[in-house]
């Protein structure tokens, strides 16, 4: 099953072609990512209007490059997948409408993919991780511990009560004058800093739930920085190292708790899986490895290029949904907000059987209109759920 994926929810314009084999294994045939860092750097963060316009300008070429690198033409595709949310709405519109146009012209099924589901399923793209597994989703907008029970079947065990983990990295970088994007810069500075110099709080440590909170840590860091301003290079490195250690100790405590709740409610997970841009952080990856070995659970962390935003994960999520007969109508709407637990799932095969329905043929997109195009799991009155990348400089 060959699927083209398109990702435009934030500041990366990306397209990829992924093949899902009948046994569930995957081959990434192409994975092209164009970062918009240069467009946004002067503003210290992503400017939604600039992002949307940059997606419009670049997307055609990025898709053509992905198809050429894969050595396939549109006619060979089994589906066209685009991230339909959550994200910056202008960019989401660009990607989804482009996918609809390709699907319509070439009569292919459209799959409107939830960006968070794509992060959640990446471990299956890279490692074929079986369900159920415990997901640590750590991105710029989300910090969650999730039970991944199947395609479209997610139970959230914990989430952040304020800032997302990537947001905390980005705000720390901004405060310390490290610029945008922040996470990677904080990690680089932390590598040459003293993590014990500043005694920053470990928010939520030891609590019974599996939630996170990062805004207090951010404030504590600001107060420490203000006390010793003006900052030397060593001060900045020490602040980054102390911040990163506080984040890591919090994450490990919260995940230990999340794994406990997982086992109590759902039995043993097949693995602890990390996903999202923050999972590209090597110090966090090392800490997860330690935790997993102490907790005697397998650890799956995709390579950094598949943790940060990319289109291979969108194509893969599209292929996984298509394999369950799930596809979407051409009037599917883009969504700025779209919680993971509102993603549609396949229906059980028989009443009372917790399986998934066998794959059905999605209608060709040219004829896919309204309710006929919904997947078998979608009730008629629900909202339709709708390797290293090539880096284009
Ligand atoms: O998943 P992602 O690429 O986009 C979203 O869906 O949000 O995650 C982006 C986030 C940003 O906040 C970025 O600063 C953070 O991931 N990030 C990192 C690292 N690389 C990216 N945070 C810490 N260390 C890194 N190496
Ligand atoms: Zn993301």
PDB file of C-alpha atoms and ligand atoms in Angstrom, residues 12 115 119 138-141 166-167 169-170 181-184 187 276-278 280-282 307-309, ligand 1:
ATOM      1  CA  UNK A  12       7.878  22.565   8.306  1.00  0.00           C
ATOM      2  CA  UNK A 115      -0.972  15.091  13.499  1.00  0.00           C
ATOM      3  CA  UNK A 119       3.429  11.038  16.118  1.00  0.00           C
ATOM      4  CA  UNK A 138       6.462  15.439  23.884  1.00  0.00           C
ATOM      5  CA  UNK A 139       6.124  18.205  21.330  1.00  0.00           C
ATOM      6  CA  UNK A 140       5.836  21.982  21.053  1.00  0.00           C
ATOM      7  CA  UNK A 141       2.126  21.962  21.814  1.00  0.00           C
ATOM      8  CA  UNK A 166       8.618  21.938  24.023  1.00  0.00           C
ATOM      9  CA  UNK A 167       7.082  25.316  24.801  1.00  0.00           C
ATOM     10  CA  UNK A 169      12.284  24.685  26.123  1.00  0.00           C
ATOM     11  CA  UNK A 170      11.372  27.407  23.590  1.00  0.00           C
ATOM     12  CA  UNK A 181      13.936  27.325  17.486  1.00  0.00           C
ATOM     13  CA  UNK A 182      14.776  26.858  21.131  1.00  0.00           C
ATOM     14  CA  UNK A 183      14.853  23.197  22.125  1.00  0.00           C
ATOM     15  CA  UNK A 184      17.960  22.222  20.260  1.00  0.00           C
ATOM     16  CA  UNK A 187      20.280  21.157  24.639  1.00  0.00           C
ATOM     17  CA  UNK A 276       7.411  14.437  19.181  1.00  0.00           C
ATOM     18  CA  UNK A 277      10.188  16.989  18.742  1.00  0.00           C
ATOM     19  CA  UNK A 278      11.383  16.942  22.360  1.00  0.00           C
ATOM     20  CA  UNK A 280      14.970  14.285  19.728  1.00  0.00           C
ATOM     21  CA  UNK A 281      16.807  15.520  22.869  1.00  0.00           C
ATOM     22  CA  UNK A 282      19.690  13.117  23.578  1.00  0.00           C
ATOM     23  CA  UNK A 307      10.564  12.653  16.173  1.00  0.00           C
ATOM     24  CA  UNK A 308      10.436  16.231  14.881  1.00  0.00           C
ATOM     25  CA  UNK A 309       7.687  17.063  12.384  1.00  0.00           C
TER      26      UNK A 309
HETATM   27  O1  LIG B   1       6.875  17.624  17.203  1.00  0.00           O
HETATM   28  P1  LIG B   1       7.464  18.947  16.846  1.00  0.00           P
HETATM   29  O2  LIG B   1       8.510  18.985  15.767  1.00  0.00           O
HETATM   30  O3  LIG B   1       6.338  19.968  16.466  1.00  0.00           O
HETATM   31  C1  LIG B   1       5.117  19.994  17.140  1.00  0.00           C
HETATM   32  O4  LIG B   1       4.241  19.170  16.791  1.00  0.00           O
HETATM   33  O5  LIG B   1       5.026  20.805  18.090  1.00  0.00           O
HETATM   34  O6  LIG B   1       8.073  19.552  18.204  1.00  0.00           O
HETATM   35  C2  LIG B   1       8.654  20.819  18.232  1.00  0.00           C
HETATM   36  C3  LIG B   1       9.172  21.085  19.628  1.00  0.00           C
HETATM   37  C4  LIG B   1       9.693  22.513  19.799  1.00  0.00           C
HETATM   38  O7  LIG B   1       9.191  23.046  20.994  1.00  0.00           O
HETATM   39  C5  LIG B   1      11.192  22.307  19.859  1.00  0.00           C
HETATM   40  O8  LIG B   1      11.874  23.306  20.609  1.00  0.00           O
HETATM   41  C6  LIG B   1      11.296  20.953  20.509  1.00  0.00           C
HETATM   42  O9  LIG B   1      10.268  20.200  19.910  1.00  0.00           O
HETATM   43  N1  LIG B   1      12.597  20.311  20.253  1.00  0.00           N
HETATM   44  C7  LIG B   1      13.469  20.026  21.233  1.00  0.00           C
HETATM   45  C8  LIG B   1      14.617  19.496  20.583  1.00  0.00           C
HETATM   46  N2  LIG B   1      14.383  19.481  19.234  1.00  0.00           N
HETATM   47  C9  LIG B   1      13.123  19.982  19.058  1.00  0.00           C
HETATM   48  N3  LIG B   1      13.393  20.172  22.567  1.00  0.00           N
HETATM   49  C10 LIG B   1      14.464  19.787  23.295  1.00  0.00           C
HETATM   50  N4  LIG B   1      15.599  19.286  22.755  1.00  0.00           N
HETATM   51  C11 LIG B   1      15.715  19.118  21.414  1.00  0.00           C
HETATM   52  N5  LIG B   1      16.841  18.607  20.875  1.00  0.00           N
END
